[in-house]
Amino acid sequence: MLQAVLEKPKTIVFHEIPIPEPGKDEVLLKVSRIGICGSDIHVYHGKHKYATLPVVQGHEGSGVIAKAGSEVSGLMIGEKVTIRPQLFCKECIMCRKGRYNLCLDYKVIGVLGSTTGMASEYFLIKASLVHKLPQGITLDQGAMVEPAAVAVHSVKLGAAPVGNKTLVVGAGPVGNLVAQAAKALGAEKVIIVDISQERLELAKKCGVDICVNSRDRSLADIIAEHFGSDGADVILDCAGAPVLVEQMVHAARRGTNIVLTGNYYDKVPVELGLVQRREINLVGVMNYLAEDYEDTIRFIARGDMKVDPLISTYFDIKDYNEAYQYIDENMAKVMKVLIKVVIDRTLLTSNQE
């Protein structure tokens, strides 16, 4: 089978390797779609703090079950599935508490911990990390479950969302999905802010209540206009911009939950005295749990979360490098690029080994 290996920054090389056989508790997937996210982009450019090369990428994806191990039950050959790409020890304090997304030996398949991702024709994985896609969900949508599950988990961490007034900062792929997840989980009113009018228009198309261009406006002014003196119950940061953290803290009323979904790679100054006096809760986000996946699949199936509008374009797996080049050249407008795993061996380039 063909496998795409990121051997060094900006260089994906194709190899032919044997198709693996599933162990007793594993399934073999025929891979269909692979999503490229912000973490993948950092890894591709050699700028991810915790990733090592070479690596086979692909932690967002979908496929069809091709084979199943002897002890696998509840999964049938030919079923459409997505994967939950998290490996955990099941023994540490966090795993014992059921918070295995915070495992002391946590690994993200295709990103962290010398793991192998989905960037190949076939992919072997534990059956316990496979989630079935119901009829009506496409393989494209299945590849969007992983980032959407991050959004669902983020909203849940912001306290009980039902009836909340929610502000989402950043209308990129994750911010868009977070805003949709807030609505799906029962938020009374959701505002999303960004400086990209194009991304705000897309959020509006996805059903977000209020979409505001914050280029020349402060978060405090936007909150006051749309939420009044009661302010926001929850602020979800999906931008990862250090300059906005100070704004969020100052814009938060007493008792506001600030959820940090965006990735931060630098130190961020925070006025802790204000956090203390207002009892502001600063909450970090690390991936998701299995129940977040199931909720996400249900939300997509019934149309509460619209993921198709976020798919910007497709590339064949043989054009993996070109997909990253496209993203680099169109960073301001790209939301999600999907890799199609449909192999025509007559078209493979000379970098295949």
Coordinates of C-alpha atoms in Angstrom, one line a residue:
M1 CA 0.0 0.0 0.0
L2 CA 1.0 3.6 -0.5
Q3 CA 2.1 5.6 2.6
A4 CA 2.9 9.3 2.7
V5 CA 5.8 10.1 5.1
L6 CA 6.8 13.6 6.2
E7 CA 10.5 12.9 6.2
K8 CA 11.7 16.4 6.9
P9 CA 10.1 19.9 6.9
K10 CA 8.1 20.6 3.7
T11 CA 9.0 17.2 2.2
I12 CA 6.5 14.4 2.0
V13 CA 7.8 11.2 0.3
F14 CA 5.7 8.2 -0.8
H15 CA 6.6 4.6 0.2
E16 CA 5.2 1.2 -0.7
I17 CA 4.7 -0.9 2.4
P18 CA 2.8 -4.1 3.1
I19 CA -0.9 -3.9 4.0
P20 CA -1.0 -4.8 7.8
E21 CA -3.2 -7.5 9.3
P22 CA -5.4 -6.5 12.2
G23 CA -4.7 -8.0 15.6
K24 CA -7.6 -9.5 17.6
D25 CA -8.8 -6.1 18.9
E26 CA -8.0 -4.0 15.8
V27 CA -9.7 -3.0 12.6
L28 CA -8.1 -2.3 9.2
L29 CA -9.6 0.8 7.5
K30 CA -9.6 1.6 3.8
V31 CA -8.8 5.3 4.2
S32 CA -11.1 7.7 2.3
R33 CA -10.5 11.3 3.6
I34 CA -7.8 13.0 5.7
G35 CA -8.2 16.5 7.1
I36 CA -5.3 19.0 7.5
C37 CA -5.4 21.1 10.6
G38 CA -3.3 23.9 12.2
S39 CA -1.2 21.4 14.1
D40 CA -0.5 19.5 10.9
I41 CA 0.7 22.7 9.3
H42 CA 3.1 23.4 12.2
V43 CA 4.4 19.9 12.0
Y44 CA 4.8 20.1 8.2
H45 CA 7.0 23.3 8.6
G46 CA 9.0 21.7 11.4
K47 CA 7.6 24.3 13.9
H48 CA 5.6 22.1 16.2
K49 CA 7.2 22.2 19.7
Y50 CA 6.4 18.6 20.6
A51 CA 6.4 16.7 17.2
T52 CA 9.3 14.8 15.8
L53 CA 10.1 13.8 12.2
P54 CA 9.8 11.6 10.2
V55 CA 6.1 11.1 10.8
V56 CA 3.1 9.7 9.0
Q57 CA 0.5 12.4 9.5
G58 CA -3.3 12.2 9.5
H59 CA -5.3 12.4 12.8
E60 CA -8.5 13.7 11.2
G61 CA -10.1 11.2 8.9
S62 CA -12.7 8.8 7.7
G63 CA -12.8 5.5 6.0
V64 CA -14.5 2.1 5.6
I65 CA -13.8 -1.0 7.6
A66 CA -11.9 -3.5 5.4
K67 CA -11.0 -6.2 8.0
A68 CA -11.7 -6.8 11.7
G69 CA -9.8 -8.8 14.4
S70 CA -11.3 -11.9 15.9
E71 CA -12.4 -10.2 19.1
V72 CA -14.0 -7.1 17.5
S73 CA -17.7 -6.8 17.9
G74 CA -20.2 -4.1 16.9
L75 CA -18.3 -3.2 13.8
M76 CA -19.0 -4.6 10.3
I77 CA -16.9 -4.8 7.2
G78 CA -18.0 -2.0 4.8
E79 CA -19.2 0.3 7.5
K80 CA -18.2 4.0 7.3
V81 CA -16.3 5.2 10.4
T82 CA -14.1 7.9 11.8
I83 CA -11.3 7.6 14.3
R84 CA -10.6 9.2 17.7
P85 CA -6.8 9.6 17.5
Q86 CA -5.9 9.5 21.1
L87 CA -3.6 7.0 22.9
F88 CA -3.5 6.8 26.7
C89 CA -2.1 4.5 29.3
K90 CA -5.3 3.7 31.3
E91 CA -3.3 3.5 34.5
C92 CA -2.2 7.1 35.5
I93 CA -4.1 9.3 37.9
M94 CA -5.9 11.2 35.1
C95 CA -6.9 8.0 33.2
R96 CA -8.2 6.6 36.5
K97 CA -10.3 9.7 36.9
G98 CA -11.8 9.3 33.4
R99 CA -9.9 12.3 32.0
Y100 CA -7.8 10.3 29.7
N101 CA -7.3 13.2 27.4
L102 CA -4.9 14.5 30.1
C103 CA -3.1 11.1 30.4
L104 CA 0.5 11.5 31.6
D105 CA 1.7 9.5 28.6
Y106 CA -0.8 11.0 26.1
K107 CA -0.2 10.7 22.4
V108 CA -2.1 12.0 19.4
I109 CA -2.0 9.6 16.5
G110 CA -0.1 11.2 13.6
V111 CA 1.1 14.2 15.6
L112 CA 2.7 13.3 19.0
G113 CA 4.5 10.4 20.5
S114 CA 6.1 8.7 17.5
T115 CA 2.8 7.4 16.3
T116 CA 1.6 6.6 12.7
G117 CA -1.3 8.5 11.3
M118 CA -3.8 7.9 8.5
A119 CA -1.8 9.2 5.5
S120 CA -1.9 5.9 3.6
E121 CA -4.2 3.6 1.7
Y122 CA -5.0 1.5 4.7
F123 CA -4.8 2.2 8.4
L124 CA -4.7 -0.1 11.4
I125 CA -6.3 1.0 14.7
K126 CA -7.7 -0.3 17.9
A127 CA -11.5 -1.0 17.5
S128 CA -12.1 1.0 20.7
L129 CA -11.0 4.2 18.9
V130 CA -13.4 3.8 16.0
H131 CA -16.7 5.5 15.9
K132 CA -19.4 4.5 13.4
L133 CA -21.0 7.1 11.1
P134 CA -24.7 6.8 10.8
Q135 CA -26.5 6.7 7.5
G136 CA -26.7 10.2 6.1
I137 CA -23.3 11.3 7.2
T138 CA -20.8 11.4 4.4
L139 CA -17.1 10.4 4.5
D140 CA -16.3 14.1 4.0
Q141 CA -18.3 14.9 7.2
G142 CA -16.7 12.0 8.9
A143 CA -13.3 13.6 8.5
M144 CA -14.6 16.7 10.2
V145 CA -15.8 15.0 13.4
E146 CA -12.4 15.3 15.1
P147 CA -12.1 19.1 15.0
A148 CA -15.8 19.4 15.7
A149 CA -15.4 17.3 18.8
V150 CA -12.7 19.7 20.1
A151 CA -15.4 22.4 19.7
V152 CA -18.0 20.4 21.6
H153 CA -15.6 19.6 24.4
S154 CA -14.6 23.3 24.6
V155 CA -18.2 24.4 25.0
K156 CA -18.9 21.8 27.7
L157 CA -15.8 23.1 29.7
G158 CA -17.4 26.5 29.7
A159 CA -19.9 25.3 32.3
A160 CA -23.5 24.3 31.6
P161 CA -24.1 25.9 28.1
V162 CA -28.0 26.0 28.2
G163 CA -29.2 29.5 28.3
N164 CA -25.7 31.1 28.2
K165 CA -24.7 34.2 26.4
T166 CA -21.5 33.1 24.6
L167 CA -18.8 35.1 22.9
V168 CA -16.5 33.2 20.5
V169 CA -13.2 35.0 19.6
G170 CA -11.9 33.9 16.2
A171 CA -13.9 32.6 13.2
G172 CA -11.4 30.2 11.8
P173 CA -12.3 26.5 11.4
V174 CA -12.3 25.8 15.2
G175 CA -14.0 29.1 16.1
N176 CA -16.8 28.5 13.6
L177 CA -17.3 25.0 15.0
V178 CA -17.2 26.2 18.6
A179 CA -19.9 28.8 17.8
Q180 CA -22.1 26.1 16.2
A181 CA -21.4 23.7 19.1
A182 CA -22.5 26.4 21.6
K183 CA -25.8 26.7 19.7
A184 CA -26.2 22.9 19.5
L185 CA -25.7 22.6 23.2
G186 CA -28.3 25.2 24.1
A187 CA -26.7 28.6 24.3
E188 CA -29.2 31.4 24.3
K189 CA -27.2 33.8 22.1
V190 CA -23.8 33.3 20.4
I191 CA -21.6 36.1 19.0
I192 CA -18.5 35.4 17.0
V193 CA -15.9 38.0 16.2
D194 CA -13.0 38.1 13.7
I195 CA -11.2 40.6 11.5
S196 CA -11.9 38.6 8.4
Q197 CA -15.3 39.5 6.8
E198 CA -15.1 36.4 4.6
R199 CA -14.9 34.1 7.6
L200 CA -17.7 36.0 9.4
E201 CA -19.9 35.6 6.3
L202 CA -19.2 31.8 6.4
A203 CA -20.1 31.7 10.1
K204 CA -23.4 33.5 9.3
K205 CA -24.1 30.9 6.6
C206 CA -23.5 28.2 9.3
G207 CA -26.2 29.7 11.5
V208 CA -24.2 31.7 14.1
D209 CA -26.5 34.3 15.6
I210 CA -24.3 37.5 15.5
C211 CA -21.1 37.9 13.5
V212 CA -19.1 41.0 14.2
N213 CA -16.0 42.4 12.6
S214 CA -13.7 43.4 15.5
R215 CA -11.0 45.1 13.4
D216 CA -11.8 48.6 14.9
R217 CA -13.8 47.6 18.0
S218 CA -12.9 46.3 21.4
L219 CA -14.4 43.1 22.8
A220 CA -15.9 45.0 25.7
D221 CA -17.8 47.3 23.3
I222 CA -19.1 44.3 21.3
I223 CA -20.3 42.6 24.5
A224 CA -22.0 45.7 25.8
E225 CA -23.8 46.3 22.5
H226 CA -25.1 42.8 22.1
F227 CA -25.4 41.4 25.7
G228 CA -26.0 44.6 27.6
S229 CA -24.9 45.1 31.2
D230 CA -25.3 41.4 32.0
G231 CA -22.3 40.7 29.8
A232 CA -21.1 37.3 28.5
D233 CA -21.4 34.1 30.6
V234 CA -18.7 32.4 28.6
I235 CA -15.9 33.7 26.3
L236 CA -14.3 31.0 24.1
D237 CA -10.9 32.0 22.7
C238 CA -10.2 30.2 19.4
A239 CA -7.7 32.7 18.0
G240 CA -4.6 31.9 20.1
A241 CA -3.5 35.5 19.9
P242 CA -1.7 36.7 23.1
V243 CA -2.8 40.3 22.5
L244 CA -6.5 39.2 22.8
V245 CA -6.1 37.5 26.2
E246 CA -5.8 40.9 28.0
Q247 CA -8.9 42.1 26.1
M248 CA -10.8 39.0 27.1
V249 CA -9.9 39.3 30.8
H250 CA -10.9 43.0 30.9
A251 CA -14.1 42.4 28.9
A252 CA -15.2 39.6 31.2
R253 CA -17.7 40.4 33.9
R254 CA -17.6 38.8 37.4
G255 CA -17.9 35.0 37.2
T256 CA -17.3 34.7 33.5
N257 CA -15.7 31.5 32.2
I258 CA -12.9 32.1 29.7
V259 CA -12.1 28.9 27.7
L260 CA -8.8 28.8 25.9
T261 CA -9.2 26.6 22.8
G262 CA -6.6 28.3 20.7
N263 CA -3.1 27.1 20.8
Y264 CA -0.5 29.3 22.5
Y265 CA 3.2 28.8 21.9
D266 CA 4.5 31.9 23.7
K267 CA 4.1 33.2 27.3
V268 CA 1.0 35.4 27.7
P269 CA 0.8 38.2 30.3
V270 CA -2.5 38.0 32.3
E271 CA -3.6 40.5 35.0
L272 CA -4.2 37.9 37.7
G273 CA -5.5 40.4 40.2
L274 CA -8.5 41.1 37.9
V275 CA -9.0 37.3 37.5
Q276 CA -9.0 36.9 41.2
R277 CA -11.3 39.8 42.1
R278 CA -13.9 38.9 39.5
E279 CA -13.7 35.2 40.1
I280 CA -13.0 34.7 36.4
N281 CA -12.4 31.0 35.5
L282 CA -9.6 30.4 33.0
V283 CA -10.0 27.0 31.5
G284 CA -7.7 25.2 29.1
V285 CA -8.8 22.6 26.5
M286 CA -7.1 19.4 25.5
N287 CA -8.8 17.5 22.7
Y288 CA -12.0 15.6 23.8
L289 CA -13.5 12.5 25.3
A290 CA -15.4 9.6 23.7
E291 CA -18.8 11.1 24.6
D292 CA -17.8 14.3 22.9
Y293 CA -17.3 12.3 19.7
E294 CA -20.7 10.7 20.0
D295 CA -22.4 14.1 20.7
T296 CA -20.6 15.6 17.7
I297 CA -21.7 12.8 15.3
R298 CA -25.3 13.2 16.5
F299 CA -25.1 17.0 16.0
I300 CA -23.8 16.7 12.5
A301 CA -26.3 13.9 11.6
R302 CA -29.3 16.1 12.6
G303 CA -27.9 19.3 11.0
D304 CA -27.1 21.2 14.2
M305 CA -23.5 21.5 13.2
K306 CA -22.8 22.2 9.5
V307 CA -19.4 21.1 8.4
D308 CA -19.6 21.0 4.7
P309 CA -19.4 24.8 4.2
L310 CA -16.0 24.7 6.0
I311 CA -14.4 22.4 3.4
S312 CA -12.4 24.7 1.1
T313 CA -11.0 22.2 -1.4
Y314 CA -9.6 18.7 -2.0
F315 CA -6.3 17.3 -3.0
D316 CA -5.4 13.7 -3.9
I317 CA -3.0 12.0 -1.6
K318 CA -0.3 12.0 -4.3
D319 CA -0.5 15.8 -4.1
Y320 CA 0.0 16.1 -0.4
N321 CA 2.9 18.5 -0.7
E322 CA 0.8 20.7 -3.1
A323 CA -2.0 20.8 -0.5
Y324 CA 0.3 22.4 2.0
Q325 CA 1.6 24.8 -0.6
Y326 CA -2.0 25.8 -1.3
I327 CA -2.7 26.4 2.4
D328 CA 0.5 28.5 2.7
E329 CA -0.5 30.7 -0.2
N330 CA -4.2 31.0 0.9
M331 CA -3.9 31.1 4.6
A332 CA -6.3 34.0 5.1
K333 CA -9.2 32.3 3.4
V334 CA -8.6 28.6 3.7
M335 CA -10.8 26.8 6.3
K336 CA -10.3 23.1 5.8
V337 CA -8.5 21.1 3.1
L338 CA -9.3 17.4 2.7
I339 CA -7.0 14.8 1.2
K340 CA -8.7 12.2 -0.9
V341 CA -7.2 8.8 -0.7
V342 CA -8.0 7.4 -4.1
I343 CA -4.9 5.8 -5.6
D344 CA -4.1 5.8 -9.4
R345 CA -0.7 4.2 -9.5
T346 CA 0.0 5.4 -13.0
L347 CA 0.0 9.0 -11.8
L348 CA 2.4 8.6 -8.8
T349 CA 5.4 10.9 -9.1
S350 CA 9.0 10.0 -9.0
N351 CA 9.3 10.7 -5.3
Q352 CA 7.6 7.4 -4.6
E353 CA 9.9 4.7 -3.3

